[in-house]
PDB file of C-alpha atoms in Angstrom:
ATOM      1  CA  ASP A  82     270.431 158.368 383.970  1.00  0.00           C
ATOM      2  CA  ILE A  83     271.427 156.459 386.524  1.00  0.00           C
ATOM      3  CA  GLN A  84     275.028 154.736 385.726  1.00  0.00           C
ATOM      4  CA  MET A  85     276.183 151.749 387.303  1.00  0.00           C
ATOM      5  CA  THR A  86     279.571 151.194 388.068  1.00  0.00           C
ATOM      6  CA  GLN A  87     280.996 147.405 388.510  1.00  0.00           C
ATOM      7  CA  SER A  88     283.939 145.946 389.804  1.00  0.00           C
ATOM      8  CA  PRO A  89     286.209 143.940 389.098  1.00  0.00           C
ATOM      9  CA  SER A  90     285.211 143.141 385.079  1.00  0.00           C
ATOM     10  CA  SER A  91     286.845 139.926 385.705  1.00  0.00           C
ATOM     11  CA  LEU A  92     288.350 137.185 388.543  1.00  0.00           C
ATOM     12  CA  SER A  93     289.556 134.200 388.669  1.00  0.00           C
ATOM     13  CA  ALA A  94     288.971 132.298 392.038  1.00  0.00           C
ATOM     14  CA  SER A  95     289.387 128.749 393.128  1.00  0.00           C
ATOM     15  CA  VAL A  96     286.354 126.170 394.362  1.00  0.00           C
ATOM     16  CA  GLY A  97     285.944 127.373 398.131  1.00  0.00           C
ATOM     17  CA  ASP A  98     286.676 130.898 397.768  1.00  0.00           C
ATOM     18  CA  ARG A  99     284.737 133.436 398.654  1.00  0.00           C
ATOM     19  CA  VAL A 100     284.086 135.601 395.727  1.00  0.00           C
ATOM     20  CA  THR A 101     283.132 139.735 396.187  1.00  0.00           C
ATOM     21  CA  ILE A 102     281.610 142.160 393.809  1.00  0.00           C
ATOM     22  CA  THR A 103     281.063 145.677 394.062  1.00  0.00           C
ATOM     23  CA  CYS A 104     278.696 148.312 392.541  1.00  0.00           C
ATOM     24  CA  ARG A 105     277.961 152.206 392.830  1.00  0.00           C
ATOM     25  CA  ALA A 106     275.038 153.463 391.312  1.00  0.00           C
ATOM     26  CA  SER A 107     276.032 157.265 390.393  1.00  0.00           C
ATOM     27  CA  GLN A 108     272.982 158.575 392.699  1.00  0.00           C
ATOM     28  CA  THR A 109     271.356 157.435 395.202  1.00  0.00           C
ATOM     29  CA  ILE A 110     269.045 154.917 394.693  1.00  0.00           C
ATOM     30  CA  SER A 111     267.733 152.820 397.976  1.00  0.00           C
ATOM     31  CA  THR A 112     267.534 149.217 397.568  1.00  0.00           C
ATOM     32  CA  TYR A 113     266.935 149.127 394.280  1.00  0.00           C
ATOM     33  CA  VAL A 114     269.501 146.681 392.757  1.00  0.00           C
ATOM     34  CA  ASN A 115     269.413 143.202 391.397  1.00  0.00           C
ATOM     35  CA  TRP A 116     272.268 140.792 390.772  1.00  0.00           C
ATOM     36  CA  ILE A 117     271.738 138.889 387.324  1.00  0.00           C
ATOM     37  CA  GLN A 118     273.500 135.611 386.824  1.00  0.00           C
ATOM     38  CA  GLN A 119     273.955 134.829 383.252  1.00  0.00           C
ATOM     39  CA  LYS A 120     275.608 132.022 382.014  1.00  0.00           C
ATOM     40  CA  PRO A 121     277.414 131.195 378.276  1.00  0.00           C
ATOM     41  CA  GLY A 122     274.445 130.295 375.533  1.00  0.00           C
ATOM     42  CA  LYS A 123     271.837 130.679 379.119  1.00  0.00           C
ATOM     43  CA  ALA A 124     268.855 133.566 379.522  1.00  0.00           C
ATOM     44  CA  PRO A 125     269.503 135.592 382.018  1.00  0.00           C
ATOM     45  CA  LYS A 126     268.680 135.458 385.433  1.00  0.00           C
ATOM     46  CA  VAL A 127     268.017 137.226 388.587  1.00  0.00           C
ATOM     47  CA  LEU A 128     269.871 135.881 391.602  1.00  0.00           C
ATOM     48  CA  ILE A 129     268.705 138.866 394.402  1.00  0.00           C
ATOM     49  CA  TYR A 130     266.424 141.720 394.071  1.00  0.00           C
ATOM     50  CA  GLY A 131     265.815 144.615 396.715  1.00  0.00           C
ATOM     51  CA  ALA A 132     269.616 144.596 396.767  1.00  0.00           C
ATOM     52  CA  SER A 133     269.384 141.775 400.104  1.00  0.00           C
ATOM     53  CA  THR A 134     266.425 139.269 399.298  1.00  0.00           C
ATOM     54  CA  LEU A 135     267.637 135.889 397.360  1.00  0.00           C
ATOM     55  CA  GLU A 136     265.306 135.007 394.785  1.00  0.00           C
ATOM     56  CA  ASN A 137     263.558 131.583 395.374  1.00  0.00           C
ATOM     57  CA  GLY A 138     265.401 128.219 394.731  1.00  0.00           C
ATOM     58  CA  VAL A 139     269.151 129.870 395.014  1.00  0.00           C
ATOM     59  CA  PRO A 140     271.730 128.716 397.106  1.00  0.00           C
ATOM     60  CA  SER A 141     272.432 130.161 400.425  1.00  0.00           C
ATOM     61  CA  ARG A 142     275.655 130.867 399.703  1.00  0.00           C
ATOM     62  CA  PHE A 143     274.814 134.018 397.187  1.00  0.00           C
ATOM     63  CA  SER A 144     274.105 137.113 399.625  1.00  0.00           C
ATOM     64  CA  GLY A 145     274.094 140.690 398.670  1.00  0.00           C
ATOM     65  CA  ARG A 146     273.947 143.888 400.987  1.00  0.00           C
ATOM     66  CA  GLY A 147     274.017 147.713 400.355  1.00  0.00           C
ATOM     67  CA  SER A 148     271.401 150.417 400.407  1.00  0.00           C
ATOM     68  CA  GLY A 149     271.919 153.938 398.395  1.00  0.00           C
ATOM     69  CA  THR A 150     274.820 154.072 396.227  1.00  0.00           C
ATOM     70  CA  ASP A 151     276.979 151.230 397.177  1.00  0.00           C
ATOM     71  CA  PHE A 152     276.534 147.239 397.135  1.00  0.00           C
ATOM     72  CA  THR A 153     278.055 144.001 397.359  1.00  0.00           C
ATOM     73  CA  LEU A 154     277.497 140.004 395.953  1.00  0.00           C
ATOM     74  CA  THR A 155     279.059 137.704 397.472  1.00  0.00           C
ATOM     75  CA  ILE A 156     279.368 133.962 397.172  1.00  0.00           C
ATOM     76  CA  SER A 157     280.574 132.531 400.145  1.00  0.00           C
ATOM     77  CA  SER A 158     282.624 129.488 398.779  1.00  0.00           C
ATOM     78  CA  LEU A 159     282.523 129.528 395.216  1.00  0.00           C
ATOM     79  CA  GLN A 160     280.929 126.269 392.847  1.00  0.00           C
ATOM     80  CA  PRO A 161     281.865 125.133 389.874  1.00  0.00           C
ATOM     81  CA  GLU A 162     278.620 125.981 388.712  1.00  0.00           C
ATOM     82  CA  ASP A 163     278.756 129.219 389.725  1.00  0.00           C
ATOM     83  CA  PHE A 164     281.582 130.540 387.263  1.00  0.00           C
ATOM     84  CA  ALA A 165     279.479 132.953 384.797  1.00  0.00           C
ATOM     85  CA  THR A 166     279.248 136.427 384.360  1.00  0.00           C
ATOM     86  CA  TYR A 167     277.207 138.527 387.217  1.00  0.00           C
ATOM     87  CA  TYR A 168     275.408 141.872 386.662  1.00  0.00           C
ATOM     88  CA  CYS A 169     274.114 144.155 388.970  1.00  0.00           C
ATOM     89  CA  GLN A 170     270.881 146.425 387.197  1.00  0.00           C
ATOM     90  CA  GLN A 171     269.158 149.391 389.166  1.00  0.00           C
ATOM     91  CA  SER A 172     264.950 149.222 389.368  1.00  0.00           C
ATOM     92  CA  TYR A 173     264.891 152.690 390.758  1.00  0.00           C
ATOM     93  CA  SER A 174     262.646 154.225 388.190  1.00  0.00           C
ATOM     94  CA  ASN A 175     260.292 152.544 385.529  1.00  0.00           C
ATOM     95  CA  ARG A 176     261.492 154.968 383.246  1.00  0.00           C
ATOM     96  CA  ASP A 177     265.184 154.115 383.515  1.00  0.00           C
ATOM     97  CA  ARG A 178     266.704 150.806 383.982  1.00  0.00           C
ATOM     98  CA  THR A 179     270.716 150.208 383.937  1.00  0.00           C
ATOM     99  CA  PHE A 180     272.968 147.633 383.771  1.00  0.00           C
ATOM    100  CA  GLY A 181     276.751 147.659 385.946  1.00  0.00           C
ATOM    101  CA  GLY A 182     279.170 146.170 382.627  1.00  0.00           C
ATOM    102  CA  GLY A 183     279.239 142.608 383.695  1.00  0.00           C
ATOM    103  CA  THR A 184     281.967 140.805 386.003  1.00  0.00           C
ATOM    104  CA  LYS A 185     282.872 137.667 384.400  1.00  0.00           C
ATOM    105  CA  VAL A 186     284.496 134.800 386.851  1.00  0.00           C
ATOM    106  CA  GLU A 187     286.441 132.815 386.104  1.00  0.00           C
ATOM    107  CA  ILE A 188     288.549 129.229 387.299  1.00  0.00           C
ATOM    108  CA  LYS A 189     291.700 129.965 388.357  1.00  0.00           C
TER     109      LYS A 189
ATOM    110  CA  GLN B 166     255.242 129.000 386.474  1.00  0.00           C
ATOM    111  CA  VAL B 167     255.219 131.706 383.321  1.00  0.00           C
ATOM    112  CA  GLN B 168     256.756 131.196 380.241  1.00  0.00           C
ATOM    113  CA  LEU B 169     258.272 133.422 377.588  1.00  0.00           C
ATOM    114  CA  GLN B 170     259.052 132.870 374.423  1.00  0.00           C
ATOM    115  CA  GLU B 171     260.220 135.436 371.718  1.00  0.00           C
ATOM    116  CA  SER B 172     259.521 134.358 367.732  1.00  0.00           C
ATOM    117  CA  GLY B 173     260.609 136.878 364.570  1.00  0.00           C
ATOM    118  CA  PRO B 174     262.597 136.813 361.995  1.00  0.00           C
ATOM    119  CA  GLY B 175     266.971 136.713 362.527  1.00  0.00           C
ATOM    120  CA  LEU B 176     267.854 138.590 359.712  1.00  0.00           C
ATOM    121  CA  VAL B 177     266.967 142.029 359.113  1.00  0.00           C
ATOM    122  CA  LYS B 178     267.925 144.118 356.510  1.00  0.00           C
ATOM    123  CA  PRO B 179     269.493 147.428 357.445  1.00  0.00           C
ATOM    124  CA  SER B 180     266.275 149.956 357.448  1.00  0.00           C
ATOM    125  CA  GLN B 181     264.041 147.854 357.578  1.00  0.00           C
ATOM    126  CA  THR B 182     261.781 147.055 360.551  1.00  0.00           C
ATOM    127  CA  LEU B 183     262.949 144.926 363.405  1.00  0.00           C
ATOM    128  CA  SER B 184     259.636 142.769 364.760  1.00  0.00           C
ATOM    129  CA  LEU B 185     260.034 140.374 367.542  1.00  0.00           C
ATOM    130  CA  THR B 186     256.898 138.770 369.517  1.00  0.00           C
ATOM    131  CA  CYS B 187     256.904 137.538 373.387  1.00  0.00           C
ATOM    132  CA  ALA B 188     254.624 134.494 373.851  1.00  0.00           C
ATOM    133  CA  VAL B 189     253.419 134.087 377.393  1.00  0.00           C
ATOM    134  CA  SER B 190     251.943 130.722 378.974  1.00  0.00           C
ATOM    135  CA  GLY B 191     251.271 129.602 382.464  1.00  0.00           C
ATOM    136  CA  GLY B 192     249.847 133.038 383.002  1.00  0.00           C
ATOM    137  CA  SER B 193     247.861 136.121 381.424  1.00  0.00           C
ATOM    138  CA  ILE B 194     249.203 138.553 380.953  1.00  0.00           C
ATOM    139  CA  SER B 195     246.691 140.912 381.895  1.00  0.00           C
ATOM    140  CA  SER B 196     247.587 140.701 385.737  1.00  0.00           C
ATOM    141  CA  GLY B 197     247.673 143.755 387.296  1.00  0.00           C
ATOM    142  CA  GLY B 198     251.466 144.648 388.859  1.00  0.00           C
ATOM    143  CA  TYR B 199     253.416 143.531 385.732  1.00  0.00           C
ATOM    144  CA  PHE B 200     255.542 145.412 383.500  1.00  0.00           C
ATOM    145  CA  TRP B 201     256.284 143.008 380.309  1.00  0.00           C
ATOM    146  CA  THR B 202     259.789 143.859 379.103  1.00  0.00           C
ATOM    147  CA  TRP B 203     262.417 144.032 376.100  1.00  0.00           C
ATOM    148  CA  ILE B 204     266.126 143.581 376.880  1.00  0.00           C
ATOM    149  CA  ARG B 205     269.270 142.768 374.236  1.00  0.00           C
ATOM    150  CA  GLN B 206     272.588 142.124 374.257  1.00  0.00           C
ATOM    151  CA  HIS B 207     275.177 142.350 371.276  1.00  0.00           C
ATOM    152  CA  PRO B 208     277.243 139.743 370.513  1.00  0.00           C
ATOM    153  CA  GLY B 209     279.791 139.079 373.082  1.00  0.00           C
ATOM    154  CA  LYS B 210     278.941 142.389 375.308  1.00  0.00           C
ATOM    155  CA  GLY B 211     276.549 143.399 378.586  1.00  0.00           C
ATOM    156  CA  LEU B 212     272.859 143.927 378.660  1.00  0.00           C
ATOM    157  CA  GLU B 213     271.127 146.470 377.384  1.00  0.00           C
ATOM    158  CA  TRP B 214     266.985 147.601 378.567  1.00  0.00           C
ATOM    159  CA  ILE B 215     265.117 148.097 375.592  1.00  0.00           C
ATOM    160  CA  GLY B 216     261.495 149.265 376.814  1.00  0.00           C
ATOM    161  CA  SER B 217     258.670 147.693 379.359  1.00  0.00           C
ATOM    162  CA  ILE B 218     255.021 147.905 378.871  1.00  0.00           C
ATOM    163  CA  HIS B 219     251.893 146.716 380.404  1.00  0.00           C
ATOM    164  CA  TYR B 220     249.065 145.799 379.508  1.00  0.00           C
ATOM    165  CA  SER B 221     246.629 148.582 379.904  1.00  0.00           C
ATOM    166  CA  GLY B 222     249.212 150.100 377.599  1.00  0.00           C
ATOM    167  CA  THR B 223     251.806 152.230 379.560  1.00  0.00           C
ATOM    168  CA  THR B 224     254.977 152.264 378.001  1.00  0.00           C
ATOM    169  CA  TYR B 225     258.446 152.958 378.911  1.00  0.00           C
ATOM    170  CA  TYR B 226     261.416 153.198 376.316  1.00  0.00           C
ATOM    171  CA  ASN B 227     264.988 153.812 376.510  1.00  0.00           C
ATOM    172  CA  PRO B 228     266.266 156.777 375.660  1.00  0.00           C
ATOM    173  CA  SER B 229     268.588 155.904 373.692  1.00  0.00           C
ATOM    174  CA  LEU B 230     266.102 154.230 371.450  1.00  0.00           C
ATOM    175  CA  LYS B 231     262.952 155.788 371.939  1.00  0.00           C
ATOM    176  CA  SER B 232     262.505 157.581 368.218  1.00  0.00           C
ATOM    177  CA  ARG B 233     262.215 153.907 366.487  1.00  0.00           C
ATOM    178  CA  LEU B 234     260.781 152.260 369.125  1.00  0.00           C
ATOM    179  CA  THR B 235     256.797 150.811 369.393  1.00  0.00           C
ATOM    180  CA  MET B 236     255.706 148.096 372.068  1.00  0.00           C
ATOM    181  CA  SER B 237     252.261 147.177 372.394  1.00  0.00           C
ATOM    182  CA  VAL B 238     250.471 144.076 373.860  1.00  0.00           C
ATOM    183  CA  ASP B 239     247.882 142.176 372.732  1.00  0.00           C
ATOM    184  CA  THR B 240     246.186 140.395 375.588  1.00  0.00           C
ATOM    185  CA  SER B 241     243.179 137.950 373.291  1.00  0.00           C
ATOM    186  CA  LYS B 242     246.705 136.105 371.977  1.00  0.00           C
ATOM    187  CA  ASN B 243     248.831 136.629 375.325  1.00  0.00           C
ATOM    188  CA  GLN B 244     251.409 137.977 373.613  1.00  0.00           C
ATOM    189  CA  PHE B 245     253.484 141.071 373.438  1.00  0.00           C
ATOM    190  CA  SER B 246     256.089 142.872 370.699  1.00  0.00           C
ATOM    191  CA  LEU B 247     258.557 144.916 369.898  1.00  0.00           C
ATOM    192  CA  GLU B 248     259.036 147.522 366.356  1.00  0.00           C
ATOM    193  CA  LEU B 249     262.032 148.898 365.845  1.00  0.00           C
ATOM    194  CA  THR B 250     262.890 151.204 362.723  1.00  0.00           C
ATOM    195  CA  SER B 251     265.720 151.892 360.850  1.00  0.00           C
ATOM    196  CA  VAL B 252     267.935 149.220 361.863  1.00  0.00           C
ATOM    197  CA  THR B 253     271.951 149.169 361.031  1.00  0.00           C
ATOM    198  CA  ALA B 254     273.944 146.681 361.889  1.00  0.00           C
ATOM    199  CA  ALA B 255     274.367 147.980 365.657  1.00  0.00           C
ATOM    200  CA  ASP B 256     270.498 146.201 366.296  1.00  0.00           C
ATOM    201  CA  THR B 257     272.223 142.641 365.820  1.00  0.00           C
ATOM    202  CA  ALA B 258     272.170 141.347 369.019  1.00  0.00           C
ATOM    203  CA  ILE B 259     270.751 138.704 371.121  1.00  0.00           C
ATOM    204  CA  TYR B 260     266.531 139.938 372.433  1.00  0.00           C
ATOM    205  CA  TYR B 261     264.785 138.663 375.837  1.00  0.00           C
ATOM    206  CA  CYS B 262     261.739 139.050 376.721  1.00  0.00           C
ATOM    207  CA  ALA B 263     260.689 138.845 380.203  1.00  0.00           C
ATOM    208  CA  ARG B 264     258.487 140.276 382.844  1.00  0.00           C
ATOM    209  CA  ASP B 265     258.774 142.616 384.994  1.00  0.00           C
ATOM    210  CA  PHE B 266     257.582 141.951 389.096  1.00  0.00           C
ATOM    211  CA  ASN B 267     256.943 145.380 389.300  1.00  0.00           C
ATOM    212  CA  GLY B 268     256.003 145.225 393.538  1.00  0.00           C
ATOM    213  CA  ASN B 269     258.024 146.732 396.055  1.00  0.00           C
ATOM    214  CA  ARG B 270     261.536 145.615 394.573  1.00  0.00           C
ATOM    215  CA  PRO B 271     260.725 145.244 390.556  1.00  0.00           C
ATOM    216  CA  TYR B 272     262.807 142.811 389.156  1.00  0.00           C
ATOM    217  CA  TRP B 273     262.527 140.482 386.115  1.00  0.00           C
ATOM    218  CA  ASP B 274     261.733 137.203 387.487  1.00  0.00           C
ATOM    219  CA  SER B 275     261.054 135.348 384.462  1.00  0.00           C
ATOM    220  CA  TRP B 276     262.809 135.546 380.778  1.00  0.00           C
ATOM    221  CA  GLY B 277     262.622 134.025 377.647  1.00  0.00           C
ATOM    222  CA  PRO B 278     265.164 132.060 376.020  1.00  0.00           C
ATOM    223  CA  GLY B 279     266.663 134.797 373.573  1.00  0.00           C
ATOM    224  CA  THR B 280     266.267 134.758 369.689  1.00  0.00           C
ATOM    225  CA  LEU B 281     269.516 136.292 368.145  1.00  0.00           C
ATOM    226  CA  VAL B 282     268.469 139.781 365.329  1.00  0.00           C
ATOM    227  CA  THR B 283     271.344 139.503 362.617  1.00  0.00           C
ATOM    228  CA  VAL B 284     270.775 142.789 360.405  1.00  0.00           C
ATOM    229  CA  SER B 285     272.995 142.341 357.332  1.00  0.00           C
ATOM    230  CA  SER B 286     272.006 142.985 353.928  1.00  0.00           C
TER     231      SER B 286
END
């Protein structure tokens, strides 16, 4: 199965900071990566799919890049409502959908 | 706008079977191009894909759960279900159902709010 290694596992940042989260796949997966946000006590929601396509309604301060094995999620200017846990997830195969370990973004 | 809602017992005894249903509203479960998915989250932990099913009956299961897992679809009720047998405390988790848009770049575009299932005697 495909392993997704995400880093960092947590970070502290201030409102207005630029934040970047990285994810590495254990094999090449083209652009079959999604980025998921989860706030405490809430269901997850997809922010970005296909490595770089913003889901409807997601603010443009979120962006995704990458192809092959290395992917990034960037928040260009962190807002109070962005404090949450973020997961990368691969959808390369229907038989195997795996997640990264998550990155908790906290207020500095 | 499709909506999903999980339902089922919140407490299951060890060795018994965990059964959950996900009701779909605002869209047909028989729409082509979608798989219907279960995902779980152990308390305070990350997310784990359980499995996915198409209305035609095609299923994909997490290999680590495959021997205990059965998923099914009821098109007449517009819902899909999960059965996990021989549960242990390790199956205690929040269970989410989601719609898998299985296009060029698959992703889960709609989620239920989740339901907590505790395995305990």
